[in-house]
Short mmCIF file of C-alpha atoms in Angstrom, two decimals:
data_model
loop_
_atom_site.label_atom_id
_atom_site.label_comp_id
_atom_site.label_asym_id
_atom_site.label_seq_id
_atom_site.Cartn_x
_atom_site.Cartn_y
_atom_site.Cartn_z
CA MET A 24 4.18 35.30 14.55
CA SER A 25 1.38 33.50 12.74
CA VAL A 26 0.75 29.84 13.39
CA SER A 27 -0.39 27.34 10.79
CA ALA A 28 -1.37 23.71 10.91
CA PRO A 29 1.44 21.23 10.25
CA ARG A 30 1.93 20.09 6.69
CA ILE A 31 1.82 16.29 6.48
CA ALA A 32 3.50 14.09 3.87
CA LEU A 33 3.00 10.45 2.89
CA VAL A 34 6.15 8.69 1.64
CA LEU A 35 5.75 5.37 -0.21
CA SER A 36 8.64 3.00 -0.95
CA GLY A 37 9.41 0.73 -3.88
CA GLY A 38 9.15 -3.04 -3.97
CA GLY A 39 7.16 -4.39 -6.93
CA SER A 40 4.11 -6.44 -5.97
CA ARG A 41 4.91 -5.84 -2.31
CA GLY A 42 3.22 -2.47 -2.86
CA ALA A 43 -0.11 -4.04 -1.88
CA TYR A 44 1.13 -3.63 1.70
CA GLU A 45 0.97 0.16 1.23
CA ALA A 46 -2.66 -0.17 0.13
CA GLY A 47 -3.39 -1.92 3.45
CA VAL A 48 -1.85 0.92 5.46
CA ILE A 49 -3.83 3.47 3.44
CA ARG A 50 -6.99 1.44 4.03
CA TYR A 51 -6.47 1.82 7.77
CA LEU A 52 -5.83 5.57 7.40
CA ARG A 53 -9.08 6.07 5.53
CA GLU A 54 -11.40 3.51 7.15
CA ARG A 55 -10.42 3.33 10.84
CA LEU A 56 -8.28 6.32 11.72
CA PRO A 57 -11.15 8.83 11.18
CA GLU A 58 -13.01 7.11 14.04
CA ARG A 59 -10.18 8.22 16.34
CA LEU A 60 -9.51 11.63 14.80
CA GLY A 61 -13.08 12.65 14.05
CA TYR A 62 -12.09 13.57 10.49
CA HIS A 63 -10.06 12.26 7.55
CA ALA A 64 -6.30 12.61 7.86
CA ASN A 65 -5.08 15.58 5.83
CA ILE A 66 -2.25 14.65 3.46
CA GLU A 67 -0.82 17.54 1.41
CA ILE A 68 2.45 16.11 0.08
CA ILE A 69 2.85 12.65 -1.46
CA THR A 70 6.13 11.14 -2.66
CA GLY A 71 6.79 7.68 -4.05
CA THR A 72 9.30 5.47 -5.78
CA SER A 73 8.74 2.40 -7.97
CA VAL A 74 5.43 0.75 -7.03
CA GLY A 75 5.20 3.47 -4.40
CA ALA A 76 5.12 5.96 -7.25
CA ILE A 77 2.09 4.20 -8.74
CA ASN A 78 0.32 4.18 -5.37
CA ALA A 79 1.35 7.81 -4.81
CA ALA A 80 -0.09 8.87 -8.16
CA PHE A 81 -3.38 7.16 -7.33
CA MET A 82 -3.50 8.87 -3.93
CA ALA A 83 -2.78 12.26 -5.49
CA ALA A 84 -5.45 11.78 -8.17
CA THR A 85 -8.13 10.75 -5.65
CA ILE A 86 -7.19 12.81 -2.58
CA ASN A 87 -10.49 14.67 -3.02
CA ASP A 88 -12.42 11.44 -2.31
CA PRO A 89 -11.07 10.11 1.02
CA ASP A 90 -14.24 8.12 1.68
CA ASN A 91 -13.65 5.84 -1.30
CA GLN A 92 -10.00 6.02 -2.34
CA ALA A 93 -8.74 3.19 -0.08
CA ARG A 94 -11.56 0.87 -1.15
CA ILE A 95 -10.90 1.54 -4.84
CA MET A 96 -7.14 1.09 -4.39
CA CYS A 97 -7.52 -2.22 -2.53
CA GLU A 98 -10.06 -3.54 -5.06
CA ALA A 99 -7.62 -2.72 -7.86
CA TRP A 100 -4.84 -4.66 -6.14
CA GLN A 101 -7.13 -7.60 -5.36
CA SER A 102 -8.25 -7.81 -8.99
CA LEU A 103 -4.74 -8.43 -10.32
CA GLU A 104 -3.79 -11.52 -12.30
CA ILE A 105 -0.15 -11.80 -13.18
CA GLU A 106 -0.81 -13.24 -16.66
CA GLU A 107 -2.80 -10.12 -17.54
CA LEU A 108 0.00 -7.79 -16.44
CA ILE A 109 3.12 -9.67 -17.52
CA SER A 110 3.01 -11.86 -20.62
CA LEU A 111 4.13 -15.40 -19.79
CA ARG A 112 3.58 -16.99 -23.18
CA ALA A 113 6.18 -19.38 -24.53
CA ARG A 114 7.47 -16.93 -27.15
CA ASP A 115 7.99 -14.24 -24.50
CA LEU A 116 9.93 -16.65 -22.32
CA ILE A 117 12.07 -17.70 -25.31
CA LYS A 118 12.81 -14.03 -26.04
CA ALA A 119 13.81 -13.48 -22.41
CA THR A 120 16.12 -16.50 -22.52
CA ARG A 121 17.80 -15.20 -25.67
CA MET A 122 18.36 -11.81 -24.07
CA LEU A 123 19.88 -13.49 -21.01
CA MET A 124 22.26 -15.21 -23.41
CA GLY A 125 23.39 -11.86 -24.80
CA ALA A 126 20.94 -11.08 -27.63
CA ASP A 127 19.96 -7.42 -28.00
CA PRO A 128 16.29 -6.43 -27.82
CA LYS A 129 14.73 -5.21 -31.03
CA PRO A 130 15.03 -1.46 -31.66
CA PRO A 131 11.99 0.43 -30.38
CA ARG A 132 9.24 1.16 -32.87
CA PRO A 133 8.94 4.80 -34.02
CA GLY A 134 7.11 6.72 -31.33
CA SER A 135 7.59 3.99 -28.73
CA TYR A 136 8.42 5.14 -25.18
CA ARG A 137 9.72 1.82 -23.84
CA TYR A 138 12.80 -0.27 -24.58
CA GLY A 139 14.41 -3.49 -23.38
CA GLY A 140 13.44 -5.58 -20.37
CA LEU A 141 13.34 -9.34 -20.05
CA LEU A 142 9.60 -9.31 -19.39
CA GLU A 143 6.75 -8.12 -21.61
CA THR A 144 4.87 -5.71 -19.33
CA GLY A 145 2.35 -4.17 -21.72
CA GLY A 146 -0.54 -5.37 -19.55
CA LEU A 147 0.89 -3.69 -16.46
CA GLU A 148 1.29 -0.45 -18.37
CA ARG A 149 -2.30 -0.53 -19.60
CA PHE A 150 -3.48 -1.22 -16.05
CA VAL A 151 -1.60 1.80 -14.68
CA VAL A 152 -3.02 4.05 -17.40
CA LYS A 153 -6.61 2.92 -16.79
CA ALA A 154 -6.64 2.43 -13.01
CA ILE A 155 -5.53 5.97 -12.12
CA PRO A 156 -7.69 9.01 -13.00
CA TRP A 157 -4.64 11.02 -14.06
CA ARG A 158 -6.46 14.30 -14.66
CA GLY A 159 -7.37 14.31 -10.99
CA ILE A 160 -3.78 15.19 -10.05
CA ARG A 161 -3.92 18.58 -11.75
CA ARG A 162 -7.46 19.17 -10.51
CA ASN A 163 -6.49 18.51 -6.90
CA LEU A 164 -3.39 20.68 -7.17
CA ALA A 165 -5.49 23.52 -8.57
CA SER A 166 -8.11 23.21 -5.81
CA GLY A 167 -5.49 23.19 -3.03
CA GLN A 168 -6.42 19.73 -1.74
CA LEU A 169 -2.94 18.59 -2.78
CA LYS A 170 0.23 20.68 -2.53
CA SER A 171 2.83 18.46 -4.21
CA LEU A 172 3.39 15.05 -5.79
CA ALA A 173 6.95 13.82 -6.29
CA ILE A 174 8.09 10.67 -8.09
CA ALA A 175 11.69 9.42 -8.19
CA ALA A 176 13.28 7.67 -11.18
CA THR A 177 16.81 6.83 -12.30
CA HIS A 178 18.27 8.40 -15.44
CA VAL A 179 19.72 5.53 -17.46
CA GLY A 180 22.58 7.44 -19.11
CA SER A 181 24.07 8.89 -15.93
CA GLY A 182 22.67 6.71 -13.16
CA HIS A 183 21.54 9.87 -11.35
CA SER A 184 18.28 10.11 -9.43
CA VAL A 185 15.71 12.49 -10.89
CA VAL A 186 12.76 13.62 -8.78
CA PHE A 187 9.81 14.66 -10.96
CA ILE A 188 7.62 17.14 -9.10
CA ASP A 189 4.08 18.33 -9.78
CA SER A 190 3.39 21.16 -7.36
CA SER A 191 1.04 24.06 -6.81
CA GLU A 192 3.89 26.02 -5.23
CA PRO A 193 7.25 27.29 -6.55
CA LEU A 194 10.02 24.72 -6.22
CA PRO A 195 13.21 25.43 -4.27
CA GLU A 196 15.91 26.92 -6.48
CA ARG A 197 18.51 24.61 -4.99
CA TRP A 198 17.24 21.10 -4.51
CA SER A 199 20.07 19.10 -3.01
CA SER A 200 23.78 19.27 -2.31
CA ASP A 201 24.03 15.70 -3.62
CA PRO A 202 25.42 15.95 -7.18
CA PHE A 203 23.73 12.66 -8.06
CA VAL A 204 20.20 13.88 -7.29
CA THR A 205 18.30 16.49 -9.29
CA HIS A 206 14.69 17.62 -9.65
CA LYS A 207 12.45 18.51 -12.55
CA ALA A 208 9.08 20.24 -12.61
CA ALA A 209 6.59 18.07 -14.50
CA HIS A 210 2.93 17.44 -15.13
CA ILE A 211 3.12 13.91 -13.78
CA GLY A 212 1.45 11.24 -15.88
CA PRO A 213 1.63 7.49 -16.56
CA ARG A 214 5.15 7.54 -18.01
CA HIS A 215 6.64 9.02 -14.85
CA ALA A 216 5.07 6.30 -12.68
CA LEU A 217 6.00 3.53 -15.11
CA ALA A 218 9.57 4.79 -15.37
CA SER A 219 9.90 4.88 -11.59
CA ALA A 220 8.60 1.29 -11.41
CA ALA A 221 10.75 -0.14 -14.23
CA ILE A 222 12.78 -2.76 -12.34
CA PRO A 223 16.19 -2.83 -14.09
CA MET A 224 16.67 -5.70 -16.58
CA LEU A 225 13.24 -7.18 -15.81
CA PHE A 226 10.99 -4.30 -17.00
CA PRO A 227 11.54 -2.05 -20.05
CA ALA A 228 13.11 1.37 -19.54
CA VAL A 229 10.66 4.22 -20.17
CA LYS A 230 11.38 7.32 -22.23
CA ILE A 231 10.39 10.72 -20.86
CA GLY A 232 11.29 13.56 -23.17
CA LYS A 233 14.63 12.70 -24.75
CA PHE A 234 15.88 10.32 -22.07
CA PHE A 235 15.23 6.82 -20.74
CA TYR A 236 14.58 6.15 -17.07
CA VAL A 237 14.32 3.07 -14.85
CA ASP A 238 13.41 2.27 -11.26
CA GLY A 239 14.01 5.12 -8.84
CA GLY A 240 14.68 2.61 -6.07
CA LEU A 241 18.29 2.16 -7.21
CA ARG A 242 19.28 5.32 -5.35
CA LEU A 243 16.15 6.76 -3.72
CA ASN A 244 13.88 3.90 -2.74
CA THR A 245 12.20 5.75 0.14
CA PRO A 246 11.93 9.41 -0.93
CA MET A 247 11.87 11.18 2.44
CA SER A 248 14.18 14.01 1.44
CA PRO A 249 11.87 15.26 -1.37
CA ALA A 250 8.99 15.39 1.13
CA ILE A 251 11.10 17.47 3.51
CA ARG A 252 12.26 19.85 0.80
CA LEU A 253 8.66 20.31 -0.33
CA GLY A 254 7.80 21.64 3.12
CA ALA A 255 6.59 18.68 5.17
CA ASP A 256 6.51 19.11 8.96
CA ARG A 257 5.27 15.59 9.68
CA ILE A 258 5.98 12.49 7.64
CA LEU A 259 4.40 9.05 7.48
CA VAL A 260 6.85 6.66 5.83
CA VAL A 261 5.65 3.27 4.58
CA SER A 262 8.42 0.90 3.52
CA LEU A 263 8.25 -2.66 2.21
CA ARG A 264 11.23 -4.41 3.78
CA TYR A 265 10.90 -6.55 6.88
CA ARG A 266 13.48 -5.95 9.57
CA PRO A 267 14.32 -8.88 11.85
CA PRO A 268 14.07 -8.27 15.61
CA THR A 269 17.87 -8.42 15.90
CA ARG A 270 20.11 -6.37 13.63
CA SER A 271 22.45 -9.21 12.68
CA ALA A 272 21.72 -12.86 13.36
CA PRO A 273 24.69 -15.24 13.76
CA LEU A 274 25.61 -17.14 10.61
CA GLU A 275 24.87 -20.38 12.44
CA ALA A 276 21.23 -19.25 12.86
CA SER A 277 20.60 -19.28 9.11
CA HIS A 278 18.03 -21.88 8.12
CA GLU A 279 19.58 -22.33 4.66
CA THR A 280 22.26 -24.99 4.47
CA ALA A 281 22.28 -25.67 0.73
CA TYR A 282 24.54 -23.77 -1.67
CA PRO A 283 22.71 -20.59 -2.77
CA LYS A 284 20.85 -21.12 -6.03
CA PRO A 285 20.96 -18.54 -8.85
CA LEU A 286 17.37 -17.35 -8.28
CA PHE A 287 17.98 -17.14 -4.54
CA LEU A 288 20.96 -14.89 -5.26
CA ALA A 289 18.90 -12.88 -7.75
CA GLY A 290 16.33 -12.20 -5.04
CA LYS A 291 19.02 -11.10 -2.59
CA ALA A 292 20.58 -8.91 -5.29
CA LEU A 293 17.22 -7.24 -5.88
CA ASN A 294 16.91 -6.67 -2.13
CA ALA A 295 20.33 -5.01 -2.20
CA LEU A 296 19.36 -2.81 -5.15
CA MET A 297 16.21 -1.70 -3.30
CA LEU A 298 18.24 -0.92 -0.18
CA ASP A 299 16.12 0.82 2.45
CA HIS A 300 17.85 3.70 4.26
CA THR A 301 14.72 4.69 6.18
CA ASP A 302 16.03 3.76 9.64
CA TYR A 303 19.19 5.79 9.06
CA ASP A 304 17.24 8.77 7.69
CA ILE A 305 14.81 8.83 10.62
CA ASP A 306 17.65 8.41 13.12
CA ARG A 307 19.42 11.39 11.55
CA LEU A 308 16.17 13.38 11.68
CA GLU A 309 15.75 12.62 15.39
CA ARG A 310 19.34 13.69 16.10
CA LEU A 311 18.69 16.98 14.32
CA ASN A 312 15.50 17.49 16.32
CA ALA A 313 17.48 16.92 19.53
CA ILE A 314 20.09 19.50 18.49
CA ILE A 315 17.38 22.09 17.75
CA ARG A 316 15.65 21.45 21.09
CA ALA A 317 18.89 21.64 23.07
CA GLY A 318 20.11 24.72 21.23
CA THR A 319 16.81 26.55 21.66
CA ALA A 320 16.75 25.70 25.37
CA ALA A 321 20.30 26.97 25.84
CA PHE A 322 20.40 30.02 23.55
CA GLY A 323 16.78 31.01 23.03
CA ALA A 324 14.44 31.18 20.05
CA GLN A 325 17.05 32.83 17.83
CA PHE A 326 19.23 29.69 17.87
CA GLN A 327 17.56 28.10 14.85
CA SER A 328 17.74 31.20 12.66
CA VAL A 329 21.41 31.67 13.53
CA ILE A 330 22.46 28.13 12.57
CA ASN A 331 20.25 28.22 9.47
CA ARG A 332 22.22 31.16 8.07
CA GLU A 333 25.23 28.85 7.88
CA LEU A 334 23.44 25.61 7.05
CA GLU A 335 21.62 27.11 4.06
CA LYS A 336 25.03 27.83 2.51
CA LEU A 337 25.96 24.17 2.86
CA ARG A 338 22.73 22.32 2.09
CA GLY A 339 20.56 24.87 0.30
CA ALA A 340 17.71 24.65 2.79
CA PRO A 341 17.04 25.54 6.44
CA VAL A 342 16.52 22.96 9.16
CA ARG A 343 13.37 22.77 11.27
CA PRO A 344 11.79 20.32 13.72
CA LEU A 345 10.22 17.33 11.97
CA GLN A 346 8.03 14.49 13.21
CA ALA A 347 8.18 11.12 11.44
CA LEU A 348 6.46 7.77 11.83
CA HIS A 349 7.70 4.66 10.05
CA ILE A 350 5.47 1.66 9.26
CA ARG A 351 7.04 -1.48 7.81
CA PRO A 352 6.02 -5.16 7.45
CA SER A 353 5.99 -7.04 10.74
CA MET A 354 6.49 -10.29 8.82
CA ASP A 355 9.02 -11.32 6.17
CA VAL A 356 7.27 -10.80 2.81
CA GLY A 357 9.64 -13.28 1.18
CA GLU A 358 8.45 -15.98 3.58
CA ILE A 359 4.81 -15.03 2.94
CA ALA A 360 5.45 -15.43 -0.80
CA SER A 361 7.07 -18.84 -0.24
CA THR A 362 4.10 -20.10 1.79
CA TYR A 363 1.69 -18.69 -0.74
CA LEU A 364 3.43 -20.49 -3.62
CA ARG A 365 3.74 -23.80 -1.75
CA GLU A 366 0.01 -23.75 -1.09
CA GLY A 367 -0.69 -23.19 -4.79
CA ARG A 368 -2.86 -20.12 -4.24
CA ILE A 369 -1.61 -18.11 -7.21
CA LYS A 370 -4.18 -17.56 -10.00
CA LEU A 371 -2.60 -19.01 -13.16
CA ARG A 372 -4.47 -20.25 -16.23
CA GLY A 373 -1.74 -21.06 -18.72
CA ARG A 374 0.17 -24.31 -18.52
CA VAL A 375 3.45 -22.59 -19.39
CA ALA A 376 2.90 -20.03 -16.61
CA ARG A 377 2.13 -22.72 -14.04
CA ARG A 378 5.25 -24.68 -14.94
CA LEU A 379 7.35 -21.50 -14.90
CA PHE A 380 6.26 -20.48 -11.41
CA ARG A 381 6.73 -23.98 -10.04
CA ARG A 382 10.27 -23.94 -11.34
CA LEU A 383 10.97 -20.41 -10.14
CA SER A 384 9.65 -21.17 -6.66
CA ARG A 385 11.97 -24.19 -6.44
CA GLY A 386 14.88 -22.05 -7.60
CA GLU A 387 14.90 -19.95 -4.46
CA ALA A 388 15.25 -20.92 -0.81
CA ASN A 389 12.94 -23.40 0.86
CA ARG A 390 11.40 -20.85 3.19
CA GLU A 391 11.66 -17.54 1.35
CA ASN A 392 11.04 -16.28 -2.19
CA ASP A 393 12.45 -12.78 -2.37
CA LEU A 394 12.59 -12.53 -6.17
CA LEU A 395 9.03 -13.71 -6.71
CA SER A 396 7.73 -11.52 -3.89
CA TYR A 397 8.56 -8.57 -6.17
CA LEU A 398 6.76 -10.12 -9.16
CA LEU A 399 3.64 -11.73 -7.65
CA PHE A 400 1.11 -9.28 -9.04
CA ASP A 401 -1.69 -11.58 -7.94
CA GLY A 402 -4.93 -10.64 -6.22
CA ASN A 403 -4.76 -13.34 -3.54
CA PHE A 404 -1.17 -12.45 -2.63
CA ALA A 405 -2.14 -8.77 -2.62
CA GLU A 406 -5.00 -9.51 -0.25
CA ALA A 407 -2.60 -11.09 2.24
CA LEU A 408 -0.29 -8.06 2.12
CA ILE A 409 -3.21 -5.62 2.40
CA GLU A 410 -4.30 -7.38 5.58
CA LEU A 411 -0.75 -7.23 6.93
CA GLY A 412 -0.45 -3.51 6.18
CA TYR A 413 -3.82 -2.81 7.78
CA ASN A 414 -2.89 -4.72 10.94
CA ASP A 415 0.54 -3.09 11.19
CA ALA A 416 -1.06 0.36 10.93
CA HIS A 417 -3.59 -0.61 13.61
CA ALA A 418 -0.70 -1.61 15.88
CA VAL A 419 0.57 2.00 15.88
CA ALA A 420 -2.86 3.65 15.96
CA ASP A 421 -1.96 5.95 18.87
CA LYS A 422 1.12 7.22 17.03
CA LEU A 423 -0.95 7.80 13.89
CA VAL A 424 -3.43 9.86 15.89
CA GLU A 425 -0.56 11.97 17.22
CA LEU A 426 0.95 12.38 13.76
CA PHE A 427 -2.29 13.42 12.05
CA SER A 428 -3.62 15.55 14.89
CA ALA A 429 -4.84 18.93 13.61
CA GLU A 430 -3.43 20.68 16.67
CA ASP A 431 -0.89 23.39 15.96
CA SER A 432 2.66 22.25 16.44
CA GLN A 433 6.06 23.80 16.95
CA ALA A 434 6.94 22.60 13.46
CA GLY A 435 3.98 24.33 11.88
CA ALA A 436 4.66 27.53 13.77
CA GLN A 437 8.32 27.50 12.76
CA ARG A 438 7.51 26.96 9.07
CA SER A 439 5.07 29.88 9.02
CA SER A 440 7.58 32.23 10.62
CA GLN A 441 10.34 31.60 8.08
#
């Protein structure tokens, strides 16, 4: 039986401007972790949804330059100004108000690939096109430095999740037993990332081929399952939702006593849409690992192949031991956004924009701004999240060393023997 090194995947979640946190984690992986490992962490599979899709595409396009990719990514985030990415002129705000009142958006121009959305996001689209060296994805796939890139989006007509995959290897014939999830081979480009990041209602839907797509986070906000089906043995998952120390605080502990305002509810609704199942997925993975270990100990090495003959009929893929590490914000990003807005640190030039953000910040809760934390594409806010991501990665440095160790593992050996 031949033994191969474990195949490692990076999984990036959706969350709008919160995605700067992912850049902070990546900065730690590239700038500090090599001091512990003695080499750059090898990442062969990258999956992402929403803003995680944009970060994933950048990682895939620059995976050949580990010395510089984190610096370039962080500089790009720190350079952002919201008025350059999302138009906040008076006429755009009037158009958004009319659409909220029921007016239909104008029909798309001939050849246009975007439609609808309350916000004018042309600047964001131009930034994504220019900031990522898109040809690098195909080059890195061809050279073997990258095995697969997968980006999740939501098909508007059906509401189904579609995973677009750019891979140097043949894709599994059967992708998932879930009838609401499908996969498509693609040469991933700007439209795929923009479609995955198109927050419903707020951002325009993006046309790929004959169909329109929006944010993949509606059903697949943390795309772990694509990473597993693409052959990952070890997975680093970076998500963008803070989890309080206790699972459910008593209602009396809530610091909000006023009746919920519309923008407060909008922020909570967006949180619900971007629901993070990562804890459940990793818990299920650990249970499966425990079953494999116990079965192998009791019945010998043939246990896994025996159960896989039956499981492949049910789920279309064999099971194998997997190692996963989950990094998430150690602080509430909504509260960080609220503090940031109260201190007036956002970079705004236009009078209309300044008045709009003052009003929006007052429309949410006193101590948290969930809605705006998704829309604060601002360099100063990004810098705060980058620092948080970097520090949170540093806090689990020993686990990162274990995850990215080049030592042969049971998982790698099992994959090579199948």
